[in-house]
XYZ file of C-alpha atoms in Angstrom:
560
model
C 111.108 122.181 97.574
C 110.050 122.130 100.809
C 107.394 119.481 102.371
C 104.123 120.573 102.943
C 103.185 121.078 107.025
C 101.386 117.782 107.681
C 98.441 120.108 108.973
C 97.660 120.962 105.662
C 98.345 117.481 103.915
C 95.672 116.140 106.419
C 93.530 119.076 105.907
C 93.293 118.013 102.224
C 93.550 114.056 102.911
C 90.204 114.430 105.019
C 88.605 116.825 102.440
C 89.155 113.955 99.770
C 88.101 111.289 102.048
C 84.498 113.030 102.813
C 84.472 114.165 99.135
C 84.220 110.477 98.217
C 81.868 109.248 100.611
C 78.274 109.151 98.592
C 75.833 111.983 100.435
C 72.733 109.214 100.142
C 74.930 106.897 102.200
C 75.793 109.119 105.040
C 73.318 108.990 108.427
C 71.626 111.817 109.077
C 73.115 115.089 111.259
C 69.986 114.459 113.048
C 71.371 111.043 114.543
C 74.772 111.782 114.857
C 74.176 115.243 116.834
C 71.731 113.511 119.195
C 72.329 111.262 122.230
C 74.101 108.521 120.874
C 74.875 105.154 123.273
C 78.561 104.129 123.864
C 77.616 100.935 122.029
C 77.191 102.014 118.065
C 77.061 98.887 116.539
C 73.485 99.108 116.252
C 72.951 102.665 115.703
C 71.973 102.688 111.734
C 69.562 99.734 112.010
C 67.856 101.378 114.869
C 67.378 104.263 113.339
C 66.133 102.826 110.199
C 69.446 103.904 107.802
C 69.169 100.352 106.019
C 66.405 98.780 103.972
C 65.329 95.158 105.004
C 67.194 93.776 102.143
C 70.551 95.856 103.057
C 70.085 94.646 106.851
C 70.030 91.259 105.410
C 72.795 91.337 103.209
C 75.553 92.982 105.984
C 74.403 90.329 108.358
C 74.911 87.645 106.752
C 77.982 85.321 106.255
C 80.453 85.524 103.625
C 79.737 81.973 102.263
C 75.954 82.990 102.146
C 77.082 86.178 100.455
C 79.059 84.400 97.592
C 76.308 81.844 97.345
C 73.547 83.971 96.741
C 75.357 86.002 94.312
C 76.096 82.688 92.172
C 71.931 81.737 92.592
C 71.353 84.932 91.414
C 69.336 85.844 94.667
C 71.222 88.867 95.290
C 73.676 90.754 92.706
C 77.224 91.638 93.048
C 76.264 95.238 92.647
C 73.399 94.715 95.589
C 75.813 93.634 97.799
C 78.400 96.171 97.415
C 76.217 98.887 97.377
C 74.856 97.621 101.205
C 78.299 97.471 102.136
C 79.384 100.920 101.191
C 76.423 102.468 102.504
C 77.486 100.342 105.699
C 80.974 101.464 105.633
C 80.087 105.059 105.241
C 77.892 104.771 108.478
C 80.608 103.012 110.478
C 82.973 105.347 109.283
C 80.431 108.259 110.800
C 80.139 106.705 113.949
C 83.916 105.296 114.544
C 86.412 107.182 112.370
C 87.257 103.794 110.480
C 88.434 104.929 106.882
C 91.144 105.987 105.039
C 90.201 105.603 101.093
C 86.683 104.853 99.954
C 86.704 102.978 96.708
C 83.211 102.985 96.157
C 83.006 104.346 92.646
C 85.659 101.353 91.470
C 83.752 99.082 93.399
C 80.516 99.615 91.778
C 81.664 99.461 88.645
C 83.612 96.046 89.578
C 80.500 94.462 90.651
C 78.824 95.287 87.734
C 81.085 93.613 85.486
C 81.197 90.701 87.744
C 77.459 90.245 87.282
C 77.326 90.765 83.614
C 80.062 87.611 83.462
C 78.023 85.716 85.679
C 74.663 86.512 83.535
C 77.022 85.988 80.285
C 78.617 82.749 80.836
C 76.719 81.321 84.251
C 80.312 80.789 86.017
C 81.533 82.895 88.669
C 84.855 84.270 88.328
C 86.683 82.509 91.524
C 85.377 81.254 95.013
C 85.044 84.895 96.367
C 83.103 86.011 93.556
C 81.180 89.289 93.879
C 82.368 89.402 97.610
C 83.443 92.639 99.096
C 86.532 92.828 100.826
C 88.000 95.734 102.957
C 91.797 96.265 102.925
C 93.938 97.582 105.632
C 95.215 101.066 104.233
C 98.779 99.388 103.967
C 97.891 97.251 100.433
C 98.123 98.954 97.663
C 95.201 99.708 95.136
C 96.269 102.003 92.441
C 95.592 105.027 92.045
C 95.077 105.603 95.787
C 98.027 106.585 98.217
C 98.625 104.135 100.936
C 99.514 106.379 103.436
C 99.922 104.084 106.720
C 98.967 106.816 108.952
C 102.174 109.458 107.839
C 101.563 112.883 106.139
C 104.571 112.381 103.999
C 102.647 109.109 102.189
C 99.135 110.624 102.116
C 99.076 112.555 98.873
C 101.325 109.684 96.876
C 99.494 108.821 94.166
C 100.456 104.746 93.435
C 100.254 103.241 90.038
C 99.868 99.843 88.957
C 103.051 98.322 88.577
C 102.837 98.682 92.522
C 99.872 96.917 92.923
C 100.214 94.690 96.102
C 100.521 90.861 95.194
C 97.482 89.761 97.398
C 95.071 93.029 96.370
C 96.070 91.321 92.293
C 95.276 87.652 93.548
C 91.904 88.705 95.540
C 91.063 90.552 92.407
C 91.582 87.167 89.907
C 89.391 85.323 92.737
C 86.383 87.480 92.599
C 86.664 89.954 95.140
C 85.308 93.791 95.378
C 87.092 95.989 96.987
C 85.631 99.325 98.290
C 87.603 100.500 101.045
C 90.516 100.926 102.765
C 90.966 101.154 106.633
C 92.437 103.343 109.168
C 95.587 102.227 110.721
C 98.224 104.055 113.508
C 101.421 105.939 112.016
C 103.364 103.895 110.520
C 101.420 101.073 111.943
C 103.598 100.551 114.699
C 101.359 101.368 117.856
C 98.922 99.074 119.455
C 95.827 101.378 118.946
C 95.012 103.301 116.064
C 95.743 106.609 115.590
C 97.583 109.397 113.779
C 98.001 112.761 112.731
C 96.467 112.666 109.274
C 93.446 110.467 109.919
C 92.729 110.750 113.499
C 91.448 108.341 116.054
C 89.513 105.194 115.265
C 87.143 104.385 118.070
C 85.599 101.129 119.203
C 82.055 100.473 118.180
C 81.424 98.438 121.410
C 82.574 101.433 123.538
C 83.234 104.262 121.868
C 85.174 105.199 124.832
C 87.743 102.458 124.112
C 90.078 102.084 121.680
C 89.720 99.861 118.557
C 92.963 98.367 118.745
C 96.224 98.686 116.287
C 97.641 98.355 114.037
C 94.490 96.973 112.248
C 92.424 99.011 114.186
C 90.165 100.598 111.482
C 89.835 96.903 109.841
C 88.332 95.943 113.143
C 86.112 98.970 113.888
C 84.543 98.352 110.321
C 84.018 94.659 110.596
C 82.184 94.885 114.147
C 79.989 97.532 112.577
C 78.729 94.907 109.952
C 80.455 97.569 107.446
C 82.682 94.144 106.069
C 82.102 90.798 105.911
C 85.875 90.105 105.191
C 88.735 92.187 105.951
C 92.604 91.941 105.597
C 94.873 92.824 108.021
C 98.865 92.743 108.807
C 100.378 91.696 112.019
C 104.009 92.369 113.424
C 103.473 92.545 117.109
C 99.806 91.966 117.337
C 97.743 93.950 114.672
C 95.723 91.656 113.646
C 95.139 90.102 116.894
C 94.792 93.103 119.226
C 92.027 94.613 117.436
C 90.221 91.667 116.891
C 90.255 90.854 120.165
C 88.995 94.465 121.599
C 86.056 94.416 118.569
C 84.862 90.571 119.129
C 86.544 88.860 115.967
C 88.117 85.915 114.802
C 91.708 87.214 113.739
C 94.162 84.786 112.056
C 98.197 85.879 112.623
C 99.934 83.066 109.965
C 103.554 81.951 109.981
C 105.800 83.906 107.479
C 105.513 82.304 104.448
C 101.871 81.172 104.023
C 100.323 84.685 103.003
C 102.337 86.725 100.300
C 103.816 89.902 101.124
C 105.027 91.453 98.139
C 104.257 95.150 97.135
C 102.545 95.804 100.769
C 103.561 99.213 102.032
C 105.439 99.142 105.172
C 106.921 100.974 107.924
C 109.645 99.275 108.559
C 111.266 98.585 104.755
C 113.664 95.659 104.392
C 112.743 94.534 108.107
C 113.451 90.825 108.128
C 114.380 89.970 111.687
C 110.572 89.641 112.329
C 108.933 89.630 109.183
C 105.519 91.227 109.129
C 102.665 88.488 107.763
C 99.176 89.404 107.185
C 95.924 87.482 107.493
C 91.837 87.460 107.597
C 89.680 88.994 110.108
C 85.732 88.635 110.612
C 83.185 87.925 112.836
C 82.647 84.402 111.806
C 85.206 81.523 111.794
C 83.952 80.079 108.855
C 84.785 83.072 106.978
C 88.331 83.411 108.155
C 88.755 79.248 106.683
C 87.215 80.824 103.518
C 89.718 83.290 102.936
C 92.441 81.000 103.528
C 91.082 77.991 101.200
C 90.564 80.545 98.593
C 93.591 82.291 98.715
C 96.160 79.045 99.638
C 94.292 76.717 96.874
C 96.536 74.836 94.477
C 95.093 76.474 92.001
C 96.896 80.111 92.850
C 99.899 78.729 93.527
C 101.262 81.732 95.684
C 105.020 80.285 95.643
C 105.309 81.024 92.096
C 104.518 84.534 92.423
C 106.004 85.328 95.589
C 109.400 84.376 96.602
C 108.630 84.658 100.496
C 105.698 81.995 99.947
C 106.324 78.624 101.231
C 104.850 75.508 98.616
C 101.860 74.537 100.957
C 98.516 74.721 99.800
C 95.718 74.819 102.098
C 94.728 71.409 104.132
C 91.943 70.088 105.277
C 90.940 67.729 108.434
C 94.535 68.191 109.847
C 93.484 67.606 113.389
C 93.563 63.814 113.494
C 91.987 61.315 114.650
C 88.873 63.207 114.024
C 86.844 64.461 117.460
C 89.927 63.230 119.559
C 90.728 65.090 122.792
C 93.190 68.219 122.550
C 96.214 68.464 124.815
C 96.013 72.271 125.679
C 98.791 74.205 127.227
C 97.315 77.103 129.615
C 98.644 80.671 130.742
C 97.557 82.232 133.834
C 96.526 85.519 134.410
C 99.863 87.046 133.746
C 102.870 86.058 131.457
C 105.433 86.819 134.149
C 105.467 90.751 133.349
C 102.057 92.287 133.124
C 98.958 90.936 134.732
C 95.530 90.893 132.506
C 92.426 92.736 133.541
C 89.563 90.697 135.568
C 87.349 90.319 132.530
C 90.315 88.450 130.840
C 91.170 86.232 134.163
C 87.414 85.360 134.166
C 87.576 84.520 130.435
C 90.505 82.481 130.741
C 88.849 80.636 133.891
C 85.423 79.971 132.244
C 87.163 78.533 128.686
C 89.488 76.412 130.754
C 86.977 74.831 132.279
C 84.799 74.225 129.541
C 87.555 72.524 127.792
C 88.465 70.104 130.827
C 84.629 69.422 131.111
C 84.374 68.724 128.000
C 87.325 65.857 128.062
C 90.110 67.718 126.613
C 93.747 67.708 128.937
C 94.707 71.194 130.307
C 98.127 71.386 131.308
C 99.730 74.412 133.203
C 102.111 76.024 130.685
C 104.660 78.764 132.404
C 105.438 81.815 130.020
C 109.256 81.247 130.233
C 111.117 83.808 128.407
C 108.488 85.703 127.263
C 109.054 89.069 128.931
C 112.619 88.673 127.536
C 111.489 87.726 123.940
C 109.064 90.421 123.883
C 111.702 93.378 125.273
C 113.701 92.154 122.670
C 111.093 92.621 119.939
C 110.008 96.096 120.745
C 113.978 96.860 120.681
C 114.181 95.627 117.595
C 111.192 97.687 116.176
C 112.751 101.043 117.584
C 116.516 99.843 116.255
C 114.970 99.200 112.767
C 112.514 101.476 112.660
C 114.033 104.697 113.992
C 115.833 105.912 110.650
C 113.156 104.918 108.519
C 110.090 106.447 110.302
C 111.577 109.563 112.370
C 112.966 111.409 109.403
C 109.978 110.989 107.203
C 107.805 112.324 110.346
C 110.118 115.000 110.316
C 109.729 116.109 107.065
C 106.394 117.336 107.543
C 106.546 118.491 111.046
C 104.312 115.694 112.643
C 104.716 115.459 116.570
C 105.802 112.319 117.555
C 103.124 110.147 120.009
C 104.278 109.318 123.405
C 104.117 105.656 122.427
C 106.622 106.104 119.640
C 108.961 108.296 121.602
C 111.491 105.511 122.157
C 112.068 105.454 118.351
C 112.986 109.196 118.329
C 115.396 108.707 120.953
C 117.260 105.923 119.675
C 117.408 108.160 116.480
C 118.667 110.469 118.049
C 120.873 108.853 120.080
C 122.198 107.531 116.685
C 121.583 104.135 118.032
C 119.258 102.772 114.992
C 122.377 102.348 112.801
C 122.875 98.168 113.326
C 126.425 96.878 112.562
C 126.653 93.335 111.050
C 127.908 91.919 114.193
C 124.586 93.726 116.279
C 122.212 92.293 114.027
C 123.768 88.987 113.412
C 123.655 88.552 117.280
C 120.038 89.728 117.155
C 119.417 86.554 114.581
C 121.277 84.349 116.745
C 119.699 84.977 119.864
C 116.012 84.921 117.816
C 117.321 81.521 116.731
C 118.024 80.403 120.112
C 114.688 81.194 121.535
C 112.746 79.521 118.743
C 114.651 76.267 118.933
C 114.391 76.492 123.008
C 110.629 76.917 122.725
C 110.273 74.404 119.973
C 112.232 72.065 121.877
C 110.002 72.880 125.435
C 106.892 72.195 123.187
C 107.913 69.045 122.059
C 109.032 67.782 125.243
C 105.597 67.960 126.555
C 105.120 64.218 124.754
C 105.077 61.778 127.376
C 103.610 58.617 128.485
C 102.778 57.446 125.153
C 100.771 60.740 124.595
C 101.630 63.432 121.903
C 103.245 67.110 122.233
C 100.726 69.741 123.220
C 98.271 70.841 120.223
C 98.134 74.547 121.746
C 98.790 76.876 123.968
C 95.950 79.230 125.257
C 96.562 82.926 126.996
C 95.217 86.111 126.794
C 95.414 88.384 123.579
C 96.373 91.269 125.791
C 96.183 92.614 129.518
C 92.836 94.490 128.487
C 89.626 94.019 127.872
C 90.103 97.040 125.144
C 92.198 100.184 126.553
C 90.721 103.454 127.207
C 91.312 105.450 124.559
C 94.943 106.969 124.367
C 95.802 104.836 127.480
C 98.504 102.683 125.429
C 100.454 105.845 125.128
C 101.952 105.762 128.491
C 101.250 101.924 129.391
C 101.365 100.135 125.800
C 102.541 96.471 125.970
C 102.212 94.135 123.177
C 104.153 91.338 125.118
C 101.195 88.772 125.245
C 100.892 89.338 121.504
C 104.560 89.783 120.067
C 106.081 86.673 121.613
C 104.686 84.746 119.259
C 105.951 87.245 116.322
C 109.386 86.513 117.175
C 108.912 82.806 117.477
C 106.507 82.700 114.021
C 103.894 80.444 115.067
C 100.723 80.534 113.933
C 97.839 82.252 116.224
C 94.041 82.987 115.956
C 91.763 85.050 118.510
C 88.357 84.056 119.666
C 85.794 86.226 121.505
C 84.910 84.512 124.575
C 83.044 87.123 126.575
C 82.174 90.832 127.557
C 83.452 92.716 130.810
C 80.938 92.621 133.465
C 80.935 95.476 135.860
C 78.670 92.979 138.130
C 81.069 90.311 138.310
C 84.752 91.774 137.090
C 85.859 93.719 140.222
C 89.021 95.963 139.807
C 91.828 94.367 141.914
C 92.446 96.092 144.972
C 96.051 96.010 146.549
C 94.807 94.193 149.645
C 94.345 90.785 147.378
C 96.885 91.500 144.415
C 100.176 93.189 144.435
C 101.711 94.454 141.022
C 104.716 92.835 139.191
C 106.645 96.024 138.277
C 105.349 99.704 137.772
C 103.638 99.284 134.313
C 101.916 96.453 135.544
C 100.758 98.691 138.548
C 99.940 101.408 135.510
C 98.366 98.917 133.008
C 95.796 97.578 136.122
C 94.542 101.481 136.978
C 93.708 101.650 133.679
C 91.063 99.092 134.336
C 87.403 100.629 135.381
C 84.495 98.147 136.035
C 81.985 100.525 135.333
C 83.843 101.870 132.551
C 84.735 98.827 130.574
C 81.456 97.007 131.286
C 80.397 95.693 127.963
C 83.934 95.748 126.101
C 84.820 92.648 124.469
C 86.931 89.688 125.697
C 89.166 87.299 123.626
C 91.514 85.017 124.230
C 94.381 84.039 121.290
C 94.957 79.699 120.386
C 98.631 79.441 119.511
C 100.207 76.499 117.068
C 103.271 75.892 115.873
C 104.887 77.378 112.942
C 102.966 77.039 109.995
C 100.086 75.045 111.629
C 97.276 77.323 110.191
C 94.831 74.754 109.295
C 95.350 72.898 112.382
C 94.721 76.055 114.622
C 91.266 77.148 112.977
C 90.339 73.685 113.567
C 91.227 74.084 117.326
C 89.661 77.206 117.595
C 86.324 75.703 116.175
C 86.500 73.058 118.842
C 87.278 75.689 121.740
C 84.100 77.813 120.488
C 81.999 74.792 120.378
C 82.535 74.418 124.035
C 81.955 77.900 124.943
C 78.550 77.601 123.249
C 75.779 78.487 125.688
C 78.212 79.646 128.669
C 78.410 83.087 128.479
C 77.198 86.022 126.063
């Protein structure tokens, strides 16, 4: 039987999505057809779309929501209804959703309320909390299309449920929506031929990033208190940075990956990981403490999980000053945009003035490592992605042309010797970088605590810009090294401060550097979020979050 054309599949999928949105949750046509500002985060509130209580609910921290549900100030049903409504409005303004699970969510919330009323005890530490999920997490019977027409109509069975979904449900979570991703989750901005393009709520002319872009846009719109994304080259950190969020990329082995739909099945060269995304650092920590508790014992359920429960107060002695390596405005291959350089300078100055030791850190081999990572995507992903796209006639996005070229040249078949050489080189880079990090222990001082650098060259890219100038080197290097990383918001692009660079004062490192710098427009980018990333060593997630908290504290009051 011949496959259906992607256009027909997309039309049916979008109708299914539209039909699943509750009509009473929709923003009116008058609002949508009016003159919308380019920053849409407050449009639903300004339009009076929510009740006063709904506004309070969707603007509350996850911890406060859970506490009020336990104290029966709010019900889970009230909270879930508010977030279903907010998610609908967020989707109308940014195109962030794929599947709506509203009916199941309200039934689940009502069950949780009844359980609390009957027993007086919550089901778990996340009792009643709505959590949004990136599209790749399988929630039967809904498809997990990962931006590909061939999967958009495939129902899923209970046996296929992602392990993390099962665990979060056992902890008391409520699932109410899944969010948009790029094709096969392998581009740095969220667009595909099935669901369309997701826009940035801080500036709808900018990208929400990828591949967890739908998730980031939803959270930035107050449509979710906590979301879960995945990251293989920056897919949590890029959208988190572009949407003013905290996003944790853990080392492989900390969080379960069993049962996640993936664009490159069987890839272990650089494993994809998953982690939390939120507006507050406390929410990221709450997620980690809940999922990685000794009671859950993930290592007994996922063979890839390491037996490391979440640890508290690892930064010792408490209150000590940090030793931080700082990467400058480029990684030796691409220069960041002026607002990002300002964020680096402000953060460095704040740390130094607070008494922390800051050391210049050269991004040695970063370009080489990033190139090897991307080449592995093409080699490993060409044969798994391109035939599925061609099956339904999907056109190939420019940023994925390299996958097609490798596939058509029959270069995607890796013989054992080549794969072994890739693994050997990866291991050598990991060992060399760890040795270099440890060598910073001098004069009786311990090694560096962290490295801070830009999350991406852009203060969010213009829609479609990364199709011709995509670059994941800032984030991808840490995937191959398998280090722990978390983004943290710093500031917003400001046309009055962040002037575009000129060739009189700056010379591009290469053609890609020139193209990326040409993407920057001080007027157009005005108001775009700017975030940096803090890097710890492998399996130092707890320490990373504690250090991010230190950095966030020294930044308070300095910049908006």
